[in-house]
Amino acid sequence: MKSFLFLLILGFSAGSAAQAQSVATTAAAAPGPDTTKEVLLVEASCGQCKLGLPGKSCDLAIRLNGKAYFVDGTTIDSHGDAHAKDGFCQAIRKAQVQGEIVENRFKATYFQLMPEPAATGK
């Protein structure tokens, strides 16, 4: 009985830790988009470095219909090194997203960074 209780507690702890990790990365770790809602293809980058938004730190933003919005629900660091050659502070990337604009911010429920196109050799 004690070993069963121990395994039960151990399993609960592991599940809680996994859930906490999932919540920490939020939309970045979402298993997939909501099939009942439209998936949008947007430009994603650092709001301050590349999309002209105000601020002094590097924060994830998207450009939707020509307007930039900071993103809530995932972070700039959830998608690799922002300062790498292909990072958000160096490049504007494509992303598939779901969510809504609330108080001039994009509340992401799904965020999937698209792979960089392969370089063409000339």
Short mmCIF file of N, CA, C and O in Angstrom, two decimals:
data_model
loop_
_atom_site.label_atom_id
_atom_site.label_comp_id
_atom_site.label_asym_id
_atom_site.label_seq_id
_atom_site.Cartn_x
_atom_site.Cartn_y
_atom_site.Cartn_z
N MET A 1 0.83 -1.20 0.00
CA MET A 1 0.00 0.00 0.00
C MET A 1 0.86 1.25 0.00
O MET A 1 0.58 2.19 -0.72
N LYS A 2 1.96 1.23 0.81
CA LYS A 2 2.83 2.40 0.86
C LYS A 2 3.48 2.66 -0.48
O LYS A 2 3.63 3.80 -0.89
N SER A 3 3.90 1.58 -1.17
CA SER A 3 4.55 1.77 -2.47
C SER A 3 3.54 2.30 -3.49
O SER A 3 3.89 3.11 -4.34
N PHE A 4 2.29 1.87 -3.40
CA PHE A 4 1.27 2.38 -4.31
C PHE A 4 1.05 3.87 -4.07
O PHE A 4 0.99 4.66 -5.02
N LEU A 5 0.97 4.27 -2.81
CA LEU A 5 0.78 5.67 -2.46
C LEU A 5 1.98 6.49 -2.94
O LEU A 5 1.82 7.58 -3.50
N PHE A 6 3.19 5.96 -2.76
CA PHE A 6 4.40 6.65 -3.21
C PHE A 6 4.37 6.85 -4.73
O PHE A 6 4.66 7.94 -5.23
N LEU A 7 4.00 5.80 -5.47
CA LEU A 7 3.93 5.91 -6.93
C LEU A 7 2.85 6.89 -7.36
O LEU A 7 3.04 7.65 -8.32
N LEU A 8 1.75 6.90 -6.66
CA LEU A 8 0.67 7.83 -6.96
C LEU A 8 1.14 9.27 -6.77
O LEU A 8 0.94 10.13 -7.63
N ILE A 9 1.81 9.54 -5.66
CA ILE A 9 2.32 10.89 -5.38
C ILE A 9 3.39 11.26 -6.40
O ILE A 9 3.41 12.37 -6.92
N LEU A 10 4.28 10.32 -6.71
CA LEU A 10 5.34 10.57 -7.68
C LEU A 10 4.74 10.90 -9.05
O LEU A 10 5.15 11.84 -9.72
N GLY A 11 3.74 10.14 -9.46
CA GLY A 11 3.08 10.39 -10.74
C GLY A 11 2.38 11.74 -10.76
O GLY A 11 2.45 12.48 -11.73
N PHE A 12 1.72 12.10 -9.68
CA PHE A 12 1.04 13.38 -9.57
C PHE A 12 2.06 14.52 -9.64
O PHE A 12 1.86 15.51 -10.34
N SER A 13 3.19 14.36 -8.96
CA SER A 13 4.23 15.39 -8.96
C SER A 13 4.79 15.58 -10.36
O SER A 13 4.99 16.70 -10.82
N ALA A 14 5.06 14.49 -11.06
CA ALA A 14 5.60 14.57 -12.42
C ALA A 14 4.58 15.23 -13.34
O ALA A 14 4.94 16.06 -14.17
N GLY A 15 3.32 14.87 -13.19
CA GLY A 15 2.28 15.47 -14.01
C GLY A 15 2.13 16.96 -13.74
O GLY A 15 1.98 17.76 -14.65
N SER A 16 2.22 17.35 -12.48
CA SER A 16 2.13 18.76 -12.12
C SER A 16 3.31 19.54 -12.69
O SER A 16 3.15 20.65 -13.18
N ALA A 17 4.50 18.96 -12.61
CA ALA A 17 5.69 19.63 -13.15
C ALA A 17 5.56 19.79 -14.66
O ALA A 17 5.89 20.83 -15.22
N ALA A 18 5.07 18.76 -15.34
CA ALA A 18 4.90 18.85 -16.79
C ALA A 18 3.87 19.90 -17.14
O ALA A 18 4.04 20.67 -18.08
N GLN A 19 2.79 19.97 -16.37
CA GLN A 19 1.76 20.97 -16.62
C GLN A 19 2.30 22.36 -16.37
O GLN A 19 2.04 23.28 -17.13
N ALA A 20 3.10 22.54 -15.31
CA ALA A 20 3.69 23.84 -15.02
C ALA A 20 4.61 24.26 -16.17
O ALA A 20 4.61 25.42 -16.58
N GLN A 21 5.39 23.32 -16.70
CA GLN A 21 6.26 23.63 -17.84
C GLN A 21 5.43 24.02 -19.05
O GLN A 21 5.76 24.96 -19.75
N SER A 22 4.34 23.30 -19.27
CA SER A 22 3.47 23.62 -20.40
C SER A 22 2.88 25.02 -20.26
O SER A 22 2.83 25.77 -21.21
N VAL A 23 2.46 25.38 -19.08
CA VAL A 23 1.91 26.71 -18.83
C VAL A 23 2.98 27.76 -19.01
O VAL A 23 2.73 28.83 -19.56
N ALA A 24 4.21 27.47 -18.61
CA ALA A 24 5.30 28.44 -18.73
C ALA A 24 5.58 28.79 -20.18
O ALA A 24 5.90 29.92 -20.50
N THR A 25 5.47 27.82 -21.08
CA THR A 25 5.75 28.10 -22.49
C THR A 25 4.45 28.40 -23.25
O THR A 25 4.50 28.78 -24.40
N THR A 26 3.34 28.23 -22.63
CA THR A 26 1.99 28.51 -23.12
C THR A 26 1.82 28.21 -24.59
O THR A 26 1.96 27.08 -25.00
N ALA A 27 1.51 29.22 -25.39
CA ALA A 27 1.16 28.99 -26.79
C ALA A 27 2.29 28.34 -27.58
O ALA A 27 2.04 27.67 -28.56
N ALA A 28 3.52 28.54 -27.16
CA ALA A 28 4.65 27.96 -27.89
C ALA A 28 4.59 26.45 -27.87
O ALA A 28 5.05 25.80 -28.80
N ALA A 29 4.03 25.88 -26.82
CA ALA A 29 4.03 24.43 -26.68
C ALA A 29 2.67 23.83 -27.00
O ALA A 29 2.47 22.65 -26.81
N ALA A 30 1.73 24.64 -27.48
CA ALA A 30 0.40 24.13 -27.78
C ALA A 30 0.49 23.02 -28.80
O ALA A 30 1.25 23.10 -29.76
N PRO A 31 -0.26 21.92 -28.60
CA PRO A 31 -0.15 20.77 -29.48
C PRO A 31 -0.62 21.07 -30.90
O PRO A 31 -0.20 20.44 -31.84
N GLY A 32 -1.48 22.01 -31.06
CA GLY A 32 -1.96 22.34 -32.40
C GLY A 32 -3.01 23.42 -32.32
O GLY A 32 -3.50 23.76 -31.24
N PRO A 33 -3.37 23.95 -33.46
CA PRO A 33 -4.38 25.01 -33.47
C PRO A 33 -5.78 24.47 -33.20
O PRO A 33 -6.04 23.28 -33.37
N ASP A 34 -6.66 25.35 -32.81
CA ASP A 34 -8.07 25.03 -32.64
C ASP A 34 -8.67 24.91 -34.03
O ASP A 34 -8.68 25.88 -34.80
N THR A 35 -9.13 23.72 -34.38
CA THR A 35 -9.63 23.48 -35.74
C THR A 35 -10.92 24.23 -36.04
O THR A 35 -11.33 24.30 -37.20
N THR A 36 -11.54 24.82 -35.03
CA THR A 36 -12.78 25.57 -35.26
C THR A 36 -12.50 27.04 -35.53
O THR A 36 -13.43 27.79 -35.80
N LYS A 37 -11.22 27.45 -35.45
CA LYS A 37 -10.87 28.85 -35.65
C LYS A 37 -9.85 28.99 -36.78
O LYS A 37 -9.08 28.07 -37.05
N GLU A 38 -9.84 30.15 -37.39
CA GLU A 38 -8.91 30.43 -38.48
C GLU A 38 -7.47 30.54 -37.97
O GLU A 38 -7.21 31.12 -36.93
N VAL A 39 -6.54 29.96 -38.74
CA VAL A 39 -5.11 30.11 -38.47
C VAL A 39 -4.61 31.23 -39.38
O VAL A 39 -4.83 31.19 -40.59
N LEU A 40 -3.96 32.22 -38.79
CA LEU A 40 -3.46 33.36 -39.55
C LEU A 40 -1.97 33.23 -39.79
O LEU A 40 -1.23 32.78 -38.91
N LEU A 41 -1.50 33.62 -40.96
CA LEU A 41 -0.08 33.69 -41.25
C LEU A 41 0.33 35.15 -41.09
O LEU A 41 -0.20 36.03 -41.77
N VAL A 42 1.25 35.40 -40.15
CA VAL A 42 1.65 36.76 -39.83
C VAL A 42 3.17 36.88 -39.86
O VAL A 42 3.89 35.89 -39.90
N GLU A 43 3.65 38.11 -39.81
CA GLU A 43 5.06 38.36 -39.60
C GLU A 43 5.28 38.45 -38.10
O GLU A 43 4.47 39.05 -37.38
N ALA A 44 6.37 37.84 -37.63
CA ALA A 44 6.69 37.85 -36.20
C ALA A 44 8.13 38.29 -36.03
O ALA A 44 9.00 37.92 -36.81
N SER A 45 8.38 39.10 -35.01
CA SER A 45 9.73 39.59 -34.77
C SER A 45 9.76 40.28 -33.42
O SER A 45 8.79 40.27 -32.66
N CYS A 46 10.91 40.90 -33.14
CA CYS A 46 11.02 41.73 -31.94
C CYS A 46 10.26 43.03 -32.21
O CYS A 46 10.52 43.71 -33.21
N GLY A 47 9.35 43.36 -31.32
CA GLY A 47 8.55 44.57 -31.49
C GLY A 47 9.40 45.82 -31.52
O GLY A 47 9.15 46.73 -32.33
N GLN A 48 10.43 45.89 -30.67
CA GLN A 48 11.25 47.08 -30.59
C GLN A 48 12.32 47.10 -31.69
O GLN A 48 12.55 48.13 -32.33
N CYS A 49 13.01 45.98 -31.90
CA CYS A 49 14.13 45.94 -32.86
C CYS A 49 13.68 46.00 -34.31
O CYS A 49 14.38 46.58 -35.15
N LYS A 50 12.56 45.38 -34.63
CA LYS A 50 12.18 45.22 -36.04
C LYS A 50 10.82 45.78 -36.43
O LYS A 50 10.59 46.06 -37.60
N LEU A 51 9.90 45.91 -35.48
CA LEU A 51 8.55 46.30 -35.87
C LEU A 51 8.16 47.71 -35.42
O LEU A 51 7.01 48.11 -35.57
N GLY A 52 9.10 48.46 -34.86
CA GLY A 52 8.87 49.86 -34.56
C GLY A 52 7.98 50.15 -33.36
O GLY A 52 7.48 51.26 -33.22
N LEU A 53 7.81 49.18 -32.48
CA LEU A 53 7.00 49.42 -31.28
C LEU A 53 7.86 50.07 -30.18
O LEU A 53 9.07 49.86 -30.13
N PRO A 54 7.24 50.84 -29.30
CA PRO A 54 8.01 51.50 -28.24
C PRO A 54 8.44 50.52 -27.15
O PRO A 54 7.79 49.50 -26.93
N GLY A 55 9.53 50.85 -26.47
CA GLY A 55 10.00 50.04 -25.36
C GLY A 55 11.51 49.96 -25.35
O GLY A 55 12.18 50.34 -26.32
N LYS A 56 12.05 49.47 -24.26
CA LYS A 56 13.50 49.40 -24.10
C LYS A 56 14.03 47.98 -24.01
O LYS A 56 15.22 47.77 -23.93
N SER A 57 13.15 46.99 -24.00
CA SER A 57 13.60 45.60 -23.97
C SER A 57 13.12 44.92 -25.25
O SER A 57 12.46 45.54 -26.07
N CYS A 58 13.48 43.68 -25.41
CA CYS A 58 13.09 42.92 -26.60
C CYS A 58 11.87 42.08 -26.26
O CYS A 58 11.92 41.23 -25.37
N ASP A 59 10.78 42.31 -26.97
CA ASP A 59 9.53 41.61 -26.73
C ASP A 59 8.93 41.13 -28.04
O ASP A 59 8.98 41.84 -29.05
N LEU A 60 8.35 39.95 -28.02
CA LEU A 60 7.75 39.36 -29.21
C LEU A 60 6.55 40.18 -29.67
O LEU A 60 5.73 40.64 -28.87
N ALA A 61 6.47 40.35 -30.98
CA ALA A 61 5.35 41.06 -31.58
C ALA A 61 5.02 40.43 -32.92
O ALA A 61 5.84 39.71 -33.50
N ILE A 62 3.83 40.69 -33.39
CA ILE A 62 3.43 40.26 -34.73
C ILE A 62 2.95 41.48 -35.50
O ILE A 62 2.58 42.50 -34.92
N ARG A 63 2.98 41.34 -36.83
CA ARG A 63 2.38 42.37 -37.68
C ARG A 63 1.21 41.70 -38.38
O ARG A 63 1.37 40.70 -39.08
N LEU A 64 0.02 42.24 -38.14
CA LEU A 64 -1.22 41.71 -38.67
C LEU A 64 -1.94 42.84 -39.39
O LEU A 64 -2.18 43.90 -38.79
N ASN A 65 -2.24 42.62 -40.66
CA ASN A 65 -2.92 43.65 -41.46
C ASN A 65 -2.19 44.99 -41.41
O ASN A 65 -2.81 46.04 -41.29
N GLY A 66 -0.86 44.95 -41.44
CA GLY A 66 -0.06 46.17 -41.49
C GLY A 66 0.18 46.84 -40.16
O GLY A 66 0.87 47.86 -40.10
N LYS A 67 -0.35 46.30 -39.07
CA LYS A 67 -0.18 46.91 -37.76
C LYS A 67 0.53 45.94 -36.82
O LYS A 67 0.23 44.75 -36.81
N ALA A 68 1.46 46.46 -36.01
CA ALA A 68 2.22 45.64 -35.07
C ALA A 68 1.53 45.59 -33.71
O ALA A 68 1.00 46.61 -33.24
N TYR A 69 1.59 44.41 -33.10
CA TYR A 69 1.01 44.19 -31.77
C TYR A 69 1.98 43.36 -30.94
O TYR A 69 2.52 42.36 -31.43
N PHE A 70 2.18 43.73 -29.69
CA PHE A 70 2.92 42.86 -28.78
C PHE A 70 2.08 41.60 -28.55
O PHE A 70 0.86 41.64 -28.63
N VAL A 71 2.76 40.49 -28.26
CA VAL A 71 2.11 39.19 -28.10
C VAL A 71 2.09 38.78 -26.63
O VAL A 71 3.11 38.87 -25.95
N ASP A 72 0.96 38.34 -26.17
CA ASP A 72 0.82 37.70 -24.86
C ASP A 72 0.48 36.24 -25.12
O ASP A 72 -0.23 35.92 -26.08
N GLY A 73 0.97 35.34 -24.27
CA GLY A 73 0.67 33.92 -24.42
C GLY A 73 1.89 33.12 -24.83
O GLY A 73 1.87 31.90 -24.77
N THR A 74 2.93 33.78 -25.27
CA THR A 74 4.23 33.17 -25.55
C THR A 74 5.26 34.30 -25.48
O THR A 74 4.88 35.47 -25.48
N THR A 75 6.52 33.94 -25.42
CA THR A 75 7.55 34.96 -25.27
C THR A 75 8.58 34.88 -26.39
O THR A 75 8.68 33.88 -27.09
N ILE A 76 9.35 35.92 -26.50
CA ILE A 76 10.40 35.98 -27.52
C ILE A 76 11.42 34.87 -27.31
O ILE A 76 11.94 34.30 -28.27
N ASP A 77 11.69 34.50 -26.07
CA ASP A 77 12.68 33.47 -25.77
C ASP A 77 12.16 32.05 -25.90
O ASP A 77 12.93 31.10 -25.83
N SER A 78 10.87 31.89 -26.12
CA SER A 78 10.29 30.56 -26.29
C SER A 78 10.52 29.99 -27.68
O SER A 78 10.16 28.86 -27.96
N HIS A 79 11.14 30.79 -28.55
CA HIS A 79 11.30 30.38 -29.95
C HIS A 79 12.75 30.49 -30.40
O HIS A 79 13.03 30.80 -31.55
N GLY A 80 13.67 30.23 -29.49
CA GLY A 80 15.08 30.27 -29.82
C GLY A 80 15.74 31.55 -29.35
O GLY A 80 15.13 32.40 -28.71
N ASP A 81 17.00 31.70 -29.70
CA ASP A 81 17.80 32.85 -29.30
C ASP A 81 17.40 34.06 -30.15
O ASP A 81 17.64 34.08 -31.36
N ALA A 82 16.81 35.06 -29.52
CA ALA A 82 16.33 36.23 -30.24
C ALA A 82 17.46 36.99 -30.94
O ALA A 82 17.23 37.70 -31.91
N HIS A 83 18.70 36.83 -30.44
CA HIS A 83 19.82 37.56 -31.02
C HIS A 83 20.67 36.72 -31.96
O HIS A 83 21.72 37.17 -32.43
N ALA A 84 20.24 35.50 -32.27
CA ALA A 84 20.93 34.67 -33.26
C ALA A 84 20.68 35.26 -34.65
O ALA A 84 19.83 36.14 -34.84
N LYS A 85 21.41 34.77 -35.63
CA LYS A 85 21.31 35.28 -37.00
C LYS A 85 19.87 35.27 -37.52
O LYS A 85 19.44 36.19 -38.21
N ASP A 86 19.13 34.23 -37.18
CA ASP A 86 17.74 34.13 -37.63
C ASP A 86 16.74 34.43 -36.51
O ASP A 86 15.56 34.18 -36.64
N GLY A 87 17.23 34.99 -35.41
CA GLY A 87 16.37 35.30 -34.26
C GLY A 87 15.50 36.52 -34.49
O GLY A 87 15.71 37.30 -35.42
N PHE A 88 14.54 36.69 -33.62
CA PHE A 88 13.55 37.76 -33.77
C PHE A 88 14.14 39.17 -33.74
O PHE A 88 13.54 40.09 -34.28
N CYS A 89 15.28 39.37 -33.11
CA CYS A 89 15.88 40.71 -33.08
C CYS A 89 16.71 40.99 -34.33
O CYS A 89 17.12 42.12 -34.57
N GLN A 90 16.92 39.95 -35.14
CA GLN A 90 17.72 40.08 -36.36
C GLN A 90 16.89 39.92 -37.63
O GLN A 90 17.30 40.36 -38.69
N ALA A 91 15.76 39.25 -37.53
CA ALA A 91 14.98 38.92 -38.72
C ALA A 91 13.49 38.97 -38.43
O ALA A 91 13.06 38.75 -37.30
N ILE A 92 12.73 39.24 -39.46
CA ILE A 92 11.28 39.14 -39.38
C ILE A 92 10.93 37.77 -39.96
O ILE A 92 11.32 37.44 -41.08
N ARG A 93 10.23 36.97 -39.18
CA ARG A 93 9.91 35.60 -39.55
C ARG A 93 8.40 35.47 -39.77
O ARG A 93 7.62 36.31 -39.33
N LYS A 94 8.01 34.39 -40.40
CA LYS A 94 6.59 34.07 -40.58
C LYS A 94 6.16 33.14 -39.45
O LYS A 94 6.93 32.29 -39.00
N ALA A 95 4.93 33.30 -39.00
CA ALA A 95 4.37 32.44 -37.97
C ALA A 95 2.89 32.21 -38.26
O ALA A 95 2.22 33.07 -38.80
N GLN A 96 2.43 31.03 -37.87
CA GLN A 96 1.00 30.74 -37.89
C GLN A 96 0.49 30.99 -36.48
O GLN A 96 1.08 30.50 -35.51
N VAL A 97 -0.60 31.73 -36.37
CA VAL A 97 -1.12 32.10 -35.05
C VAL A 97 -2.63 31.98 -35.00
O VAL A 97 -3.31 32.03 -36.03
N GLN A 98 -3.11 31.84 -33.77
CA GLN A 98 -4.52 32.01 -33.47
C GLN A 98 -4.59 32.84 -32.21
O GLN A 98 -3.69 32.77 -31.36
N GLY A 99 -5.63 33.60 -32.09
CA GLY A 99 -5.81 34.44 -30.91
C GLY A 99 -6.69 35.61 -31.26
O GLY A 99 -7.38 35.61 -32.29
N GLU A 100 -6.62 36.62 -30.41
CA GLU A 100 -7.42 37.82 -30.65
C GLU A 100 -6.71 39.04 -30.12
O GLU A 100 -5.83 38.95 -29.26
N ILE A 101 -7.08 40.18 -30.66
CA ILE A 101 -6.52 41.44 -30.21
C ILE A 101 -7.40 41.95 -29.07
O ILE A 101 -8.61 42.11 -29.23
N VAL A 102 -6.75 42.15 -27.92
CA VAL A 102 -7.44 42.66 -26.74
C VAL A 102 -6.59 43.81 -26.19
O VAL A 102 -5.41 43.63 -25.91
N GLU A 103 -7.21 44.97 -26.08
CA GLU A 103 -6.51 46.16 -25.56
C GLU A 103 -5.19 46.40 -26.29
O GLU A 103 -4.15 46.63 -25.69
N ASN A 104 -5.24 46.32 -27.61
CA ASN A 104 -4.11 46.61 -28.49
C ASN A 104 -2.93 45.64 -28.33
O ASN A 104 -1.80 45.99 -28.62
N ARG A 105 -3.20 44.42 -27.84
CA ARG A 105 -2.19 43.36 -27.74
C ARG A 105 -2.79 42.09 -28.34
O ARG A 105 -4.00 41.87 -28.23
N PHE A 106 -1.93 41.27 -28.94
CA PHE A 106 -2.41 40.01 -29.51
C PHE A 106 -2.31 38.93 -28.44
O PHE A 106 -1.22 38.58 -27.99
N LYS A 107 -3.43 38.39 -28.03
CA LYS A 107 -3.51 37.32 -27.04
C LYS A 107 -3.47 35.99 -27.79
O LYS A 107 -4.48 35.53 -28.32
N ALA A 108 -2.29 35.37 -27.85
CA ALA A 108 -2.10 34.15 -28.64
C ALA A 108 -2.59 32.93 -27.88
O ALA A 108 -2.26 32.73 -26.72
N THR A 109 -3.38 32.12 -28.57
CA THR A 109 -3.75 30.81 -28.05
C THR A 109 -2.99 29.72 -28.79
O THR A 109 -2.93 28.58 -28.35
N TYR A 110 -2.40 30.09 -29.95
CA TYR A 110 -1.56 29.19 -30.73
C TYR A 110 -0.53 30.05 -31.45
O TYR A 110 -0.86 31.10 -31.99
N PHE A 111 0.73 29.62 -31.42
CA PHE A 111 1.81 30.35 -32.09
C PHE A 111 2.82 29.33 -32.57
O PHE A 111 3.45 28.65 -31.79
N GLN A 112 2.98 29.23 -33.89
CA GLN A 112 3.93 28.28 -34.47
C GLN A 112 4.83 29.03 -35.44
O GLN A 112 4.38 29.50 -36.48
N LEU A 113 6.10 29.13 -35.09
CA LEU A 113 7.07 29.78 -35.96
C LEU A 113 7.31 28.89 -37.17
O LEU A 113 7.51 27.68 -37.04
N MET A 114 7.29 29.46 -38.35
CA MET A 114 7.50 28.70 -39.59
C MET A 114 9.00 28.55 -39.82
O MET A 114 9.79 29.42 -39.48
N PRO A 115 9.40 27.43 -40.45
CA PRO A 115 10.83 27.23 -40.73
C PRO A 115 11.33 28.28 -41.72
O PRO A 115 10.57 28.76 -42.57
N GLU A 116 12.60 28.62 -41.57
CA GLU A 116 13.24 29.54 -42.52
C GLU A 116 13.29 28.88 -43.89
O GLU A 116 13.60 27.69 -43.97
N PRO A 117 13.04 29.63 -44.96
CA PRO A 117 13.17 29.03 -46.29
C PRO A 117 14.64 28.64 -46.53
O PRO A 117 15.55 29.31 -46.06
N ALA A 118 14.82 27.56 -47.26
CA ALA A 118 16.19 27.10 -47.57
C ALA A 118 16.88 28.14 -48.44
O ALA A 118 16.27 28.73 -49.33
N ALA A 119 18.16 28.37 -48.16
CA ALA A 119 18.94 29.32 -48.96
C ALA A 119 19.16 28.75 -50.36
O ALA A 119 19.41 27.56 -50.52
N THR A 120 19.02 29.60 -51.34
CA THR A 120 19.25 29.16 -52.71
C THR A 120 20.66 29.54 -53.12
O THR A 120 21.12 30.64 -52.87
N GLY A 121 21.35 28.62 -53.70
CA GLY A 121 22.72 28.88 -54.15
C GLY A 121 22.75 29.35 -55.58
O GLY A 121 22.07 28.83 -56.43
N LYS A 122 23.49 30.42 -55.83
CA LYS A 122 23.59 30.95 -57.21
C LYS A 122 24.98 30.80 -57.70
O LYS A 122 25.93 30.82 -57.02
#
